[in-house]
Tab-separated table of C-alpha atoms in Angstrom:
chain	number	residue	atom	x	y	z
A	23	MET	CA	-3.869	-2.138	-14.549
A	24	THR	CA	-6.937	-3.144	-12.553
A	25	ARG	CA	-7.652	-2.656	-8.829
A	26	GLU	CA	-7.308	-6.413	-8.382
A	27	GLU	CA	-3.877	-6.456	-10.019
A	28	VAL	CA	-2.683	-3.572	-7.847
A	29	LEU	CA	-4.080	-5.276	-4.726
A	30	GLU	CA	-2.282	-8.508	-5.619
A	31	ARG	CA	1.047	-6.721	-5.936
A	32	LEU	CA	0.397	-4.691	-2.777
A	33	SER	CA	-0.324	-7.898	-0.862
A	34	GLU	CA	3.220	-9.062	-1.564
A	35	VAL	CA	4.643	-5.711	-0.416
A	36	PHE	CA	2.618	-5.802	2.817
A	37	GLU	CA	3.758	-9.363	3.446
A	38	ASP	CA	7.422	-8.420	2.939
A	39	VAL	CA	7.381	-5.134	4.863
A	40	LEU	CA	4.829	-5.625	7.641
A	41	GLU	CA	4.782	-9.441	7.694
A	42	ILE	CA	1.007	-9.505	7.145
A	43	ASP	CA	-0.356	-12.625	5.477
A	44	ASP	CA	-1.261	-11.689	1.933
A	45	ASP	CA	-4.775	-13.135	2.331
A	46	LYS	CA	-5.414	-10.534	5.073
A	47	VAL	CA	-4.537	-7.604	2.827
A	48	THR	CA	-7.859	-6.192	1.652
A	49	GLU	CA	-8.996	-2.721	0.654
A	50	GLU	CA	-10.457	-2.315	4.145
A	51	LEU	CA	-7.048	-2.715	5.823
A	52	SER	CA	-5.790	0.573	7.271
A	53	GLN	CA	-3.469	2.002	9.894
A	54	ASP	CA	-6.447	2.050	12.261
A	55	THR	CA	-7.135	-1.682	11.833
A	56	CYS	CA	-3.549	-2.989	11.714
A	57	GLU	CA	-1.347	-2.660	14.793
A	58	ASP	CA	1.823	-3.457	12.799
A	59	TRP	CA	1.202	-0.497	10.460
A	60	ASP	CA	2.868	2.235	12.523
A	61	SER	CA	4.612	5.431	11.407
A	62	LEU	CA	7.920	3.704	10.664
A	63	GLY	CA	6.079	0.931	8.857
A	64	GLN	CA	4.243	3.577	6.816
A	65	ILE	CA	7.464	5.060	5.484
A	66	THR	CA	9.025	1.692	4.718
A	67	LEU	CA	5.803	0.472	3.142
A	68	LEU	CA	5.349	3.451	0.837
A	69	VAL	CA	8.986	3.413	-0.293
A	70	SER	CA	8.507	-0.273	-1.131
A	71	VAL	CA	5.288	0.551	-3.015
A	72	GLU	CA	7.164	3.221	-4.985
A	73	ASN	CA	9.818	0.661	-5.905
A	74	GLU	CA	7.274	-2.034	-6.789
A	75	PHE	CA	5.353	0.213	-9.179
A	76	GLY	CA	8.172	2.503	-10.349
A	77	LEU	CA	6.411	5.578	-8.969
A	78	LYS	CA	7.315	8.551	-6.790
A	79	PHE	CA	4.815	9.883	-4.237
A	80	SER	CA	4.687	13.436	-2.921
A	81	ALA	CA	4.749	14.078	0.823
A	82	GLU	CA	1.072	15.066	0.607
A	83	GLU	CA	0.160	11.800	-1.128
A	84	MET	CA	2.097	9.807	1.455
A	85	ALA	CA	0.270	11.552	4.294
A	86	GLU	CA	-3.078	10.573	2.768
A	87	MET	CA	-2.276	6.903	2.067
A	88	LYS	CA	-3.401	5.392	5.356
A	89	SER	CA	-5.418	2.522	3.886
A	90	VAL	CA	-4.962	-0.099	1.201
A	91	ALA	CA	-7.888	1.406	-0.739
A	92	LYS	CA	-6.229	4.848	-0.762
A	93	ILE	CA	-2.893	3.361	-1.844
A	94	ILE	CA	-4.647	1.592	-4.730
A	95	ASP	CA	-6.444	4.819	-5.717
A	96	THR	CA	-3.147	6.742	-5.733
A	97	VAL	CA	-1.256	4.080	-7.713
A	98	LEU	CA	-4.029	3.893	-10.319
A	99	ALA	CA	-4.192	7.694	-10.625
A	100	LYS	CA	-0.437	7.880	-11.229
A	101	GLU	CA	-0.516	4.991	-13.706
A	102	ALA	CA	-3.215	6.714	-15.806
C-alpha cells in the first residue's frame, strides 16, 4: 500500500470521526493544527483507524500518533 492510498483511506476516517472535510486532511494536519482533534477525538480516531486497516496499535504507538504523517508511517510499518 502506498502513502497516497493510506492517506485516502485516512481522509474518510477523519471525515467520519472528526467531521473534517477530506480535502483538508493532509500529512501536515496534526493535533496542534486542528482544534477538533482533542484527546477524546484521538482515541476515537485511532480506534477507527485500527478498524479501517485491521490493525492493533500499542499504547506507545497511540501516544506518538499526533499527526496524519505519523499515523501513515505507523500504518505502513505495520502493513510491511
